[in-house]
Structures are given as structure tokens and as C-alpha cells.
Tab-separated table of C-alpha atoms in Angstrom:
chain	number	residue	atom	x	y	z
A	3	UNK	CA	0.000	0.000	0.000
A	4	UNK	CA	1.278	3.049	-0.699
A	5	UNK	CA	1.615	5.822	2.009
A	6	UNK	CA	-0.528	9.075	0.941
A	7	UNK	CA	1.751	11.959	1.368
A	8	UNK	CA	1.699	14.599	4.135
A	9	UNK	CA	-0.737	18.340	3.236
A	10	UNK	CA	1.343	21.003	2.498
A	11	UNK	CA	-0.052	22.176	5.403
A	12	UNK	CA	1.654	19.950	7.530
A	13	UNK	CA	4.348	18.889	5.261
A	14	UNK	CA	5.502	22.668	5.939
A	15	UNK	CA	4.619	23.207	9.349
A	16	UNK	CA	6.965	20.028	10.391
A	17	UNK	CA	9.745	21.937	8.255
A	18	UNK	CA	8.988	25.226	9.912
A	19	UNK	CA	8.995	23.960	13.222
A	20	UNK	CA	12.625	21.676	12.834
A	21	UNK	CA	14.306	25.590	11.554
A	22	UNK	CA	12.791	27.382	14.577
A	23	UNK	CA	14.488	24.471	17.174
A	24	UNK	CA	17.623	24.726	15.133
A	25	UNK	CA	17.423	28.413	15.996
A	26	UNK	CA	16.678	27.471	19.261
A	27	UNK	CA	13.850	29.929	19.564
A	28	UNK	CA	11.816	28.210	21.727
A	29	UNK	CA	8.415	29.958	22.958
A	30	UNK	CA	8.606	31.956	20.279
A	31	UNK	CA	8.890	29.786	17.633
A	32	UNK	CA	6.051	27.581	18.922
A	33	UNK	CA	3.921	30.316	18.670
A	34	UNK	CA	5.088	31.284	15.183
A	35	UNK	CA	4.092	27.433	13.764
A	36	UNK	CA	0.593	27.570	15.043
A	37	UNK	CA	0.871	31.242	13.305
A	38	UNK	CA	1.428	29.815	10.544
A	39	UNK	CA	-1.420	27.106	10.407
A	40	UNK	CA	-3.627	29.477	11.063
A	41	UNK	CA	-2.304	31.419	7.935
A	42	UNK	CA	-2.731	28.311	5.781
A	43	UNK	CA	-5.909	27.133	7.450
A	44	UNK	CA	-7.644	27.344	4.215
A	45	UNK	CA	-5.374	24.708	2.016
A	46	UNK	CA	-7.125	22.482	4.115
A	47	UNK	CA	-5.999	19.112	3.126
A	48	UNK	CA	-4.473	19.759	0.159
A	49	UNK	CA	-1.949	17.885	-0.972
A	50	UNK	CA	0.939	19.456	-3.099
A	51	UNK	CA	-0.675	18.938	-7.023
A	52	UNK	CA	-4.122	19.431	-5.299
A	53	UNK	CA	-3.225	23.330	-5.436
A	54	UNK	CA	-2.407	25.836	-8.326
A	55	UNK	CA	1.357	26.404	-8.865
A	56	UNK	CA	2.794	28.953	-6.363
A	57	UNK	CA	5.047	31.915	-6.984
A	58	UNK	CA	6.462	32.005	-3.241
A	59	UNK	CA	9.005	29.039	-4.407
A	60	UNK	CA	10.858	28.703	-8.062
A	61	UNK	CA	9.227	24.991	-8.308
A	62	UNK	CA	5.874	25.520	-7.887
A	63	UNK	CA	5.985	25.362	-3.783
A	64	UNK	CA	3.618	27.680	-2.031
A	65	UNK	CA	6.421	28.315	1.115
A	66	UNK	CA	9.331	30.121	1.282
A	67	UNK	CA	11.768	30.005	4.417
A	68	UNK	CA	13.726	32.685	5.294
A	69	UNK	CA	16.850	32.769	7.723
A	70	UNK	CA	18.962	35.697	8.990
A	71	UNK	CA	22.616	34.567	9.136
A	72	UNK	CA	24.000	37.245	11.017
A	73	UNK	CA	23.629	38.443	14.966
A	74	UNK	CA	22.846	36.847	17.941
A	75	UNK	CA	19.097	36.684	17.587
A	76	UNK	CA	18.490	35.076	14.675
A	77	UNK	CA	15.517	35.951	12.597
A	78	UNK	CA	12.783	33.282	10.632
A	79	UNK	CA	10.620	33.939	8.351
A	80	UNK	CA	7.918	32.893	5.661
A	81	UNK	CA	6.368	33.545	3.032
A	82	UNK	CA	3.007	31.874	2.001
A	83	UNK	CA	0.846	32.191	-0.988
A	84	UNK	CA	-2.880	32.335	-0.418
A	85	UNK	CA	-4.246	29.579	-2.587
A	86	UNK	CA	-7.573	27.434	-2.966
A	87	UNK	CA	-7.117	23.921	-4.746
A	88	UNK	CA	-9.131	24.013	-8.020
A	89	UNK	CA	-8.740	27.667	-8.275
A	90	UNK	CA	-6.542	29.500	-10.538
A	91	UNK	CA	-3.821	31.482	-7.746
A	92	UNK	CA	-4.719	34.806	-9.706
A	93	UNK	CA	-8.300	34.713	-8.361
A	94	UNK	CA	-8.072	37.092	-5.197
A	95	UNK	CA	-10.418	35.403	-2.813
A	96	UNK	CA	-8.231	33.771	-0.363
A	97	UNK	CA	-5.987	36.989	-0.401
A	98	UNK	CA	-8.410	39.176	0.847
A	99	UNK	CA	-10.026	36.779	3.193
A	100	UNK	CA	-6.847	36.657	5.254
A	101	UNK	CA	-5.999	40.054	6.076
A	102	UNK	CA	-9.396	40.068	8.099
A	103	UNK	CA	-8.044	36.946	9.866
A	104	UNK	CA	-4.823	38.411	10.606
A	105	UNK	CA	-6.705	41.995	11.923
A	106	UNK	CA	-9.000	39.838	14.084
A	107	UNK	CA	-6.753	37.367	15.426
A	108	UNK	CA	-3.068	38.827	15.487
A	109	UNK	CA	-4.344	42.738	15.786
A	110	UNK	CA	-2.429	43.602	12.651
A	111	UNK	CA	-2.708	47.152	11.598
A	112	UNK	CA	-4.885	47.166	7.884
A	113	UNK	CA	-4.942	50.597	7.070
A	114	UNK	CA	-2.276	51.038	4.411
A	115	UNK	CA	-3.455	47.521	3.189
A	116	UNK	CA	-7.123	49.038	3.014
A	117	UNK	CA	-6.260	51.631	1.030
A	118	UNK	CA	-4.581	49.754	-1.765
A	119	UNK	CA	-6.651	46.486	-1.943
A	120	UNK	CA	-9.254	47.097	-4.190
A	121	UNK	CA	-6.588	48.210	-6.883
A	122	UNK	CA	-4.432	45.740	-6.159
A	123	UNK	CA	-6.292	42.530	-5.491
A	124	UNK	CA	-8.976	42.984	-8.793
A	125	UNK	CA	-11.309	40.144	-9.774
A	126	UNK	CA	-9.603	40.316	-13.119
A	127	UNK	CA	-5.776	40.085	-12.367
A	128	UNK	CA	-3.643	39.961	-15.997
A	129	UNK	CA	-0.660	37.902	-14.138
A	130	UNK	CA	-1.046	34.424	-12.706
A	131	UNK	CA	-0.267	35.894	-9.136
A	132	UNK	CA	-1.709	38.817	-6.879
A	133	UNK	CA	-0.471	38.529	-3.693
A	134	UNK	CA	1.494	36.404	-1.131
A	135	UNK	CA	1.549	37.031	2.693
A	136	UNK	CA	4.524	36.405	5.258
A	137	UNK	CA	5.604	36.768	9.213
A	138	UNK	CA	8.974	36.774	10.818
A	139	UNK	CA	10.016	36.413	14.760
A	140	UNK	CA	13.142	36.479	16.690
A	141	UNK	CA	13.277	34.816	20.363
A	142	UNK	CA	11.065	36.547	22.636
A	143	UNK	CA	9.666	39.468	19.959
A	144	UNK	CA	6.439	39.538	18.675
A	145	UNK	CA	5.601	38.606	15.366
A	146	UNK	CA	5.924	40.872	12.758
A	147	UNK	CA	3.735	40.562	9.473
A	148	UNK	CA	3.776	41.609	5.853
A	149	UNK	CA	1.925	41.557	2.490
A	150	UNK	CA	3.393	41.437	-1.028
A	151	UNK	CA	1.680	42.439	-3.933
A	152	UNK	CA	2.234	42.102	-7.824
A	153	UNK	CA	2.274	45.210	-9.663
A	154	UNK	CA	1.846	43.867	-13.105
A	155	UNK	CA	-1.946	42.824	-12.249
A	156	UNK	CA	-2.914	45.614	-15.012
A	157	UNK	CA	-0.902	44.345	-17.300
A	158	UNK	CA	2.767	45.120	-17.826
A	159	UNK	CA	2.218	48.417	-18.859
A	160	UNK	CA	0.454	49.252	-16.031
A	161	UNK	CA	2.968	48.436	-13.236
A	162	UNK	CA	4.081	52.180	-13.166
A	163	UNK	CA	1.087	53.714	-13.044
A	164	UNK	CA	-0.658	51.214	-10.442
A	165	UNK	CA	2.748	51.940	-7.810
A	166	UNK	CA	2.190	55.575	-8.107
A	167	UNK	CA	-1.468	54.952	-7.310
A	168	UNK	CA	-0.914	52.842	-4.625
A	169	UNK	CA	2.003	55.770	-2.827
A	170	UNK	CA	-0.666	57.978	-3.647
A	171	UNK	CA	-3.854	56.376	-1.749
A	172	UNK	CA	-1.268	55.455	1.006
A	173	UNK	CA	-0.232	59.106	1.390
A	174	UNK	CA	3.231	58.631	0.199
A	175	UNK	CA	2.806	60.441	-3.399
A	176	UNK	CA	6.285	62.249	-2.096
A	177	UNK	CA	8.482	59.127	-2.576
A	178	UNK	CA	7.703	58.768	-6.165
A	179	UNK	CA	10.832	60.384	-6.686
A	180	UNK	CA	13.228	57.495	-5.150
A	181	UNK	CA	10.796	54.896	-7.114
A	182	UNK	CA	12.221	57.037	-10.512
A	183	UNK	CA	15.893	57.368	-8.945
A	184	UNK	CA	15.901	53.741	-8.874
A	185	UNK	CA	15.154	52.978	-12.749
A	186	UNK	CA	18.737	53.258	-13.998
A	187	UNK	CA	17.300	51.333	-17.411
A	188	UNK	CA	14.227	51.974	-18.749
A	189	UNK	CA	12.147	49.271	-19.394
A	190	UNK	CA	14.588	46.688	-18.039
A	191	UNK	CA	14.751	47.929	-14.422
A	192	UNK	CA	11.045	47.043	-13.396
A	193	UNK	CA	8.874	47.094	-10.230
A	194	UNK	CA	7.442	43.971	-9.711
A	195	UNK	CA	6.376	43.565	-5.883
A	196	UNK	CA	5.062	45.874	-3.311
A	197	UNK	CA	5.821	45.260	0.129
A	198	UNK	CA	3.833	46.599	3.429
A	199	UNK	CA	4.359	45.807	7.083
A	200	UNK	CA	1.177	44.739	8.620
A	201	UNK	CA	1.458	47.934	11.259
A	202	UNK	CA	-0.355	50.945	11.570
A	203	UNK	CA	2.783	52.361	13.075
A	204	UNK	CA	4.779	55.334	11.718
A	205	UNK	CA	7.825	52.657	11.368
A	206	UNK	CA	6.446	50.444	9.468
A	207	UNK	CA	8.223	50.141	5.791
A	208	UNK	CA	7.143	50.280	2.703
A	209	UNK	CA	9.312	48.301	0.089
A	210	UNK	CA	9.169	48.263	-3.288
A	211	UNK	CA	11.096	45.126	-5.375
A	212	UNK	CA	12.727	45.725	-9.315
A	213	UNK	CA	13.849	43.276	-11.318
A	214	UNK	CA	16.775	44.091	-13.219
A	215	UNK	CA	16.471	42.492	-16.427
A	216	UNK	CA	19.452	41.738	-19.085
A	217	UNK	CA	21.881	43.381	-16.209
A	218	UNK	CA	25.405	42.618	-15.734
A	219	UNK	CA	27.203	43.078	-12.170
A	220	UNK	CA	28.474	46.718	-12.776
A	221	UNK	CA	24.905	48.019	-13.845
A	222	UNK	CA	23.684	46.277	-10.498
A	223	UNK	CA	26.513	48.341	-8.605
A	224	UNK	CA	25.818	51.326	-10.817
A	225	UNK	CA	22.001	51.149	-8.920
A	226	UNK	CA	23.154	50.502	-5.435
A	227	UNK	CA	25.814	53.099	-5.161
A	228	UNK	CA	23.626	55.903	-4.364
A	229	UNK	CA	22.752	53.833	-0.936
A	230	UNK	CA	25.006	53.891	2.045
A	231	UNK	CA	27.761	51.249	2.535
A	232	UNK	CA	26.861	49.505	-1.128
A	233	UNK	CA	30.656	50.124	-2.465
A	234	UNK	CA	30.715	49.038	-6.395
A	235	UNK	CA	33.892	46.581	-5.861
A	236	UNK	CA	32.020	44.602	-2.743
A	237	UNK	CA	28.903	44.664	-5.146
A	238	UNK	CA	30.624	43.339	-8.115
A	239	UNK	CA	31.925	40.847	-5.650
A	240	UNK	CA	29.299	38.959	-4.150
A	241	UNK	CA	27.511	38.836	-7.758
A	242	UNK	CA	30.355	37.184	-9.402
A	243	UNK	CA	31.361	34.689	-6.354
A	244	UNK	CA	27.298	33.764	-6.164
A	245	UNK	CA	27.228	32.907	-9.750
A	246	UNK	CA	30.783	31.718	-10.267
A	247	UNK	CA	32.478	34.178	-11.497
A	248	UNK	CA	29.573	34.990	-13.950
A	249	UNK	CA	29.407	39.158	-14.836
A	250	UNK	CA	25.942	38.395	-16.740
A	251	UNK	CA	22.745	37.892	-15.379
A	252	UNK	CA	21.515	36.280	-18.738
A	253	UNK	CA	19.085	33.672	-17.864
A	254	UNK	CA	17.481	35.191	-14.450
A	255	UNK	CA	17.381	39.377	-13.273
A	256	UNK	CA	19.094	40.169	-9.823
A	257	UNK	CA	16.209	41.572	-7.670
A	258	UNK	CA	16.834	44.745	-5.572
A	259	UNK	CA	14.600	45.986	-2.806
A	260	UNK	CA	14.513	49.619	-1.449
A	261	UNK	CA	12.366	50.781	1.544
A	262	UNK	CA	10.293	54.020	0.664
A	263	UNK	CA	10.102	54.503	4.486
A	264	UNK	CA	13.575	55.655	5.413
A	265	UNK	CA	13.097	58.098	2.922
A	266	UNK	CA	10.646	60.083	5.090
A	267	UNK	CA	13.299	60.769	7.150
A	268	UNK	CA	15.194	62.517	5.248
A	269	UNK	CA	18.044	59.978	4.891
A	270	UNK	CA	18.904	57.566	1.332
A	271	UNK	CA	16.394	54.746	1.705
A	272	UNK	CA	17.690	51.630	2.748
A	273	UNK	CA	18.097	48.763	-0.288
A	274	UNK	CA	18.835	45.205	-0.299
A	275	UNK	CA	20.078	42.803	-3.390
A	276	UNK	CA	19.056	39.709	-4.027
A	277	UNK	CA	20.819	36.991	-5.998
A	278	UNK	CA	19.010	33.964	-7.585
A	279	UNK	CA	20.450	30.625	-6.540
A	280	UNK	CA	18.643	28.345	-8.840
A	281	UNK	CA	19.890	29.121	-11.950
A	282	UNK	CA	23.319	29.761	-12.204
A	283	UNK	CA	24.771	26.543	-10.396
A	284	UNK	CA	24.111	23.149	-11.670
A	285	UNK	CA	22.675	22.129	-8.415
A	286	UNK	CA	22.937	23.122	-4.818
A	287	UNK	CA	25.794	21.502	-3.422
A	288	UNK	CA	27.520	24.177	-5.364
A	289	UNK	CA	25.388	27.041	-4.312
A	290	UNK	CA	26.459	25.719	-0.835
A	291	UNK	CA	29.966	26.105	-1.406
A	292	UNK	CA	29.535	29.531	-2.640
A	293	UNK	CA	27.726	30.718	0.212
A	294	UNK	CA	30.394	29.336	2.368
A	295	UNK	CA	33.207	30.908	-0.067
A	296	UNK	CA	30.742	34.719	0.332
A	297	UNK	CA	30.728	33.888	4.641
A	298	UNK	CA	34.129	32.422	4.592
A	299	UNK	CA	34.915	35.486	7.658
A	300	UNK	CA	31.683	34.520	9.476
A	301	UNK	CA	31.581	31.133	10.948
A	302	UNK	CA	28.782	31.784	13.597
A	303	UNK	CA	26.846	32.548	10.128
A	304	UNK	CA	27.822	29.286	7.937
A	305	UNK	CA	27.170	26.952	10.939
A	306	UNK	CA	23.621	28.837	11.509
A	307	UNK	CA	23.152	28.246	7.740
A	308	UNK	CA	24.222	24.596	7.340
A	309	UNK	CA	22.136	23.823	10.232
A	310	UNK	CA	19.193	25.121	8.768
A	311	UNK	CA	19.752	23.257	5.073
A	312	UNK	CA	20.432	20.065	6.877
A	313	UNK	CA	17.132	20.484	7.966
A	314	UNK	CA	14.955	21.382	5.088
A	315	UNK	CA	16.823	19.573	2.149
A	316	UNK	CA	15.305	16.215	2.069
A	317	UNK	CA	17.245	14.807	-0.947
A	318	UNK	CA	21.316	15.076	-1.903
A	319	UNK	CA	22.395	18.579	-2.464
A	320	UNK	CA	24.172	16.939	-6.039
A	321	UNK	CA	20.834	15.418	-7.078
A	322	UNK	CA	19.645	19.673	-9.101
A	323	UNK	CA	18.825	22.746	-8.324
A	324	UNK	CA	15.935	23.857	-6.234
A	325	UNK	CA	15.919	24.338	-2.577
A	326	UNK	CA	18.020	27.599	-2.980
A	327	UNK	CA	15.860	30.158	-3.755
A	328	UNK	CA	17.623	33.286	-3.194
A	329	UNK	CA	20.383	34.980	-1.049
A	330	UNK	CA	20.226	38.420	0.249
A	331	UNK	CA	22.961	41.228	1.045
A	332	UNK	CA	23.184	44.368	2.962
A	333	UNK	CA	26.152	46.086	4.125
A	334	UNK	CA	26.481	46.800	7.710
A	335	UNK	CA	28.850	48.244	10.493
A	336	UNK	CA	31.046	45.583	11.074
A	337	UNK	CA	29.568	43.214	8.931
A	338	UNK	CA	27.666	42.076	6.230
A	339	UNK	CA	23.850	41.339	6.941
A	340	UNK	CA	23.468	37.853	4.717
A	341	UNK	CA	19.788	36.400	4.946
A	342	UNK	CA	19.216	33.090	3.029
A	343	UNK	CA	15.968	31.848	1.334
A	344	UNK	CA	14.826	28.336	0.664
A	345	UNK	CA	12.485	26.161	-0.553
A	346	UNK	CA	10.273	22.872	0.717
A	347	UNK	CA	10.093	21.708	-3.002
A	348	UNK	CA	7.326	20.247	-3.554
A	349	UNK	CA	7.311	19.421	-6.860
A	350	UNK	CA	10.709	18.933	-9.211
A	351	UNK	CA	13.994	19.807	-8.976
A	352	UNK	CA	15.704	22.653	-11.222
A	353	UNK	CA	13.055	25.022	-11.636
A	354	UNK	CA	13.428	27.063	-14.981
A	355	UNK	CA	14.075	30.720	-14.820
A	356	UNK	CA	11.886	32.968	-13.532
A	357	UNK	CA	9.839	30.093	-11.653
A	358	UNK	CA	7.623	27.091	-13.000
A	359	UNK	CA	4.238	29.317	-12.461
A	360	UNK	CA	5.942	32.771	-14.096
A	361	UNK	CA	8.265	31.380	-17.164
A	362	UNK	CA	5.342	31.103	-19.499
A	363	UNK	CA	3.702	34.543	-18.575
A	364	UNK	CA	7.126	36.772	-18.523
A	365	UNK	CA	9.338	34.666	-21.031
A	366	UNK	CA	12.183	36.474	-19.456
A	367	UNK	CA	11.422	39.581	-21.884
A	368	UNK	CA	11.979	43.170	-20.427
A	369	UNK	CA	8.886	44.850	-19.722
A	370	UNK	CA	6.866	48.211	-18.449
A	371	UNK	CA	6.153	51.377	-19.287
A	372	UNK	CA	3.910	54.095	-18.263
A	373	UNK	CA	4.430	56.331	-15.861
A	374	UNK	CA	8.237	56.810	-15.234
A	375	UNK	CA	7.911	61.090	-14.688
């Protein structure tokens, strides 16, 4: 007979709940897992094929897991798609029944989220994917959530125009200006995600995510200079030793991230790169070595990280890509801040570019216009 595999409900609770007691976050990470099936409560019992392909994860996987490698308190998060099996994961139902959930039960803030929903969360959404929805904890903090959502569900055209709608309704109409700072490369430098903290607090960011299509290294470095501590050479660097040496980001963008918030105060806003993992390695026992070769200085950081794979790769690293999803840099003070992102995989190994749900829709083709002025 055989054995009927686990929900992804619980296939990804279990994994969730081995990283938080590698991280040895005890009441606090308890309290994040049952946070987490009450995020997913409505997969039900789905099993992995049972539900549309997910965005969150490169193969189709509707979790993401996200680990801080540097400081003493170590960070977890994830990301989770809302998704309903036998429903196409553009339909927006299950996205805007959760932020209720998450008002009612966790006492997240919905303002900012209230004012953009109804533009961003249409019945008739152009891309495959509207939104995705994620929490992060550290030992004995509460638990902090956000919301992500696609820009391009206008069309890809319309990305520009729907951001500056959504600053606009959220009162933030001033930061256009570091959105167009950031577009070094018209039409290949394109918003694709908006971020918001789940806080009706003053701090909480706002994030906006670009692609950088057809870059090489130097024209990532070229966008990041203008932000504190992102020197071209250490740039340059970590691009080429997390792709091997590669200068061209031919077969999948860089991402970079900047936070609208910090501009209210007056100061650069703070950015973040992020390297794909999946695509430029031939599977992940090299992506391992490279993250070890980028944290050779920081050993607390590669034992926190080889912990954590040990833990969520269920097959040999050799055996493809996959369970890499992306790596993230920031500089800082007297080091580095590294955070690592992987994948349950759920379905095959070595995703294609761009991610099994996204590689028919974007093709990997530079896109959006609009408003840029």
C-alpha cells in the first residue's frame, strides 16, 4: 500500500517547526508554527498537485523560508501564498479573506493595506499571481507581518502607473521620486512587488522590489551606489562569487529591494540585493559552497546556515537545483547582513528561470512602461 503523502499544510509546518528548534527559539517559535497554520488554514488538506502552482518558491511550492545569518538573535521567516485547490492562484479570494483573519486574530494594523486592496487585489488580475503574505520572529519578539503584492496585475504596462497609485492612496505620493531614482534602465529595471508591514505604526516600511532584467554586475553596482555602505567593488563581488564568477545575469534578473520609508526621514532609503540561486549553479551543493566561499569570515553565520539546510533539504544537495531560492545582502557596520531563502520543493527539482508558475507569462522579456515622470 502506498503511504498518501503529508498536506502542504503539515508537510511545511513540520519543516517550519525543525528551523525554529535549530534556531533554538523556543516559545517563540512555537507560537510562530501555530501562526502559521492558522495562515494556511484554508489549504485544508491539500496535498501538493491538489493546489495551483505557487510563486512564493521557483518549483511551484507555495512556502518560502527565510533565515537571517548574522547576529545573535536570529531571525525566521515565511512567506506563504494564499491559494484554494481548483482555483486558478490569480483569483483574489483567499488573499483578501486573510488580512481580516490576521486583523482579528493577530491585531495587525490594515490601514495602508485598506487603502490599496481594491486596486491591487482585482477580480480580473492579468498575471497568474496577486499577492502572497509572510511573518517573521526572533526569540522573545512579537511577530511581525507583511503583504506582497504584484504590480503587473494591469498588465505590464500598467505596473508604473498602479505603484504611483498605490504611494498615492497610502499618502506617500512624495516618494515617487526614489521609485524614478531607482530605474537606472528603462524598461529593463522594473517594479514587480510591493511590500507593506502589517502595522499601523509610523515605522512600518514600505518596500518596493525591481527586477533588473538583461543586467550585468556593474549596472547592479551602478544602482546601489547611491545607498550607504553599497561600495561598487564589494557589489561586483558577491555577484560574481554567487554565480561563479559569472558578470551576466543572462538567464534570471538580480532583484533589488529599497524601503520608501527611510526616505521620510530625510536619509537615502535603505536597499537590499538579491541573488538567484537556482539558476546559475548546476545544483545546490555548489550554491552551498559559494555561500560558504561569500561567509568564509563569518563562521557563527555558515554553521547557523548549514544547520538550517540540513534540515529542510530532504534529498542530496548533487541530485539539481531547487531548494536555494535566493540569497540576500546588505552592508552593515562591522559586517555584512546575509539572509538566506529556501524552498520545501514540492514538486521537481531545477526550476526554470523565472519560476515554474511565471516562465510562461514573462518569457524572461523586459517589460513596463507608463508612468516613469
Amino acid at each position: 500500500m502506498t503511504e498518501e503523502p503529508a498536506t502542504v499544510r503539515d508537510a511545511c509546518a513540520t519543516l517550519l517547526e525543525k528551523t525554529a528548534q535549530t534556531l533554538q527559539l523556543g516559545a517563540s517559535g512555537t507560537e510562530f508554527v501555530a501562526t502559521f497554520r492558522a495562515m494556511t488554514d484554508h489549504w485544508g488538506d491539500a496535498r501538493p498537485h491538489d493546489l495551483p502552482l505557487s510563486d512564493v518558491s521557483p518549483d511551484g511550492s507555495p512556502v518560502e523560508y527565510a533565515v537571517d545569518l548574522d547576529g545573535d538573535a536570529p531571525a525566521l521567516q515565511f512567506a506563504i501564498e494564499p491559494l484554494t485547490a481548483g482555483v486558478p492562484a490569480r483569483d483574489p479570494g483567499a488573499a483578501r479573506a486573510l488580512m481580516p483573519l490576521l486583523a482579528e486574530r493577530y491585531g495587525t494594523g490594515a490601514a495602508r493595506w485598506s487603502a490599496v486592496a481594491d486596486r491591487l487585489l482585482p477580480d480580473d488580475a492579468y498575471g497568474p499571481h496577486v499577492s502572497m503574505y509572510g511573518a517573521e520572529v526572533r526569540s522573545g519578539a512579537p511577530i511581525r507581518f507583511k503583504v506582497w503584492f504584484y504590480l503587473d496585475v494591469n498588465g505590464p504596462d500598467g505596473v508604473f502607473d498602479l505603484l504611483y497609485t498605490a504611494l498615492d492612496r497610502m499618502g506617500a505620493r512624495h516618494l515617487w521620486p526614489v521609485v524614478q531614482a531607482h530605474v537606472h534602465r528603462a524598461g529593463y529595471d522594473v517594479p514587480f512587488l510591493l511590500s507593506l508591514d502589517l502595522a499601523d505604526d509610523p515605522a512600518a516600511r514600505v518596500k518596493v522590489y525591481f527586477r533588473h532584467f538583461a543586467a550585468d554586475a556593474d549596472e547592479v553596482a551602478a544602482v546601489l551606489k547611491a545607498y550607504p555602505g553599497f561600495e561598487p567593488g564589494e557589489v561586483r563581488a558577491f555577484c560574481r562569487t554567487m554565480t561563479d564568477g559569472r558578470r551576466h545575469f543572462s538567464v534570471q534578473p538580480p532583484v533589488t529591494c529599497v524601503s520608501l520609508f527611510d526616505a521620510q526621514t530625510l536619509e537615502r532609503p535603505a536597499a537590499t540585493l538579491y541573488i538567484p540561486l537556482w539558476t546559475y549553479a548546476e545544483h545546490d551543493g555548489e550554491v552551498r559552497q559559494r555561500v560558504h566561499r561569500a561567509l568564509a569570515a563569518h563562521p557563527q553565520a555558515l554553521r547557523r546556515y548549514d544547520s538550517v539546510l540540513a534540515g529542510i533539504a530532504h534529498r542530496g544537495l548533487d541530485a539539481g537545483t531547487g531548494i536555494h531560492n535566493y540569497i540576500s545582502w546588505q552592508p552593515g557596520r562591522s559586517r555584512p547582513r546575509v539572509k538566506v531563502y529556501l524552498s520545501p520543493e514540492m514538486h521537481d527539482v531545477n526550476p526554470p528561470p523565472l519560476g515554474v508558475s511565471q516562465q510562461d507569462h514573462l518569457g524572461g522579456r523586459p517589460t513596463a512602461t507608463g508612468r516613469t515622470e
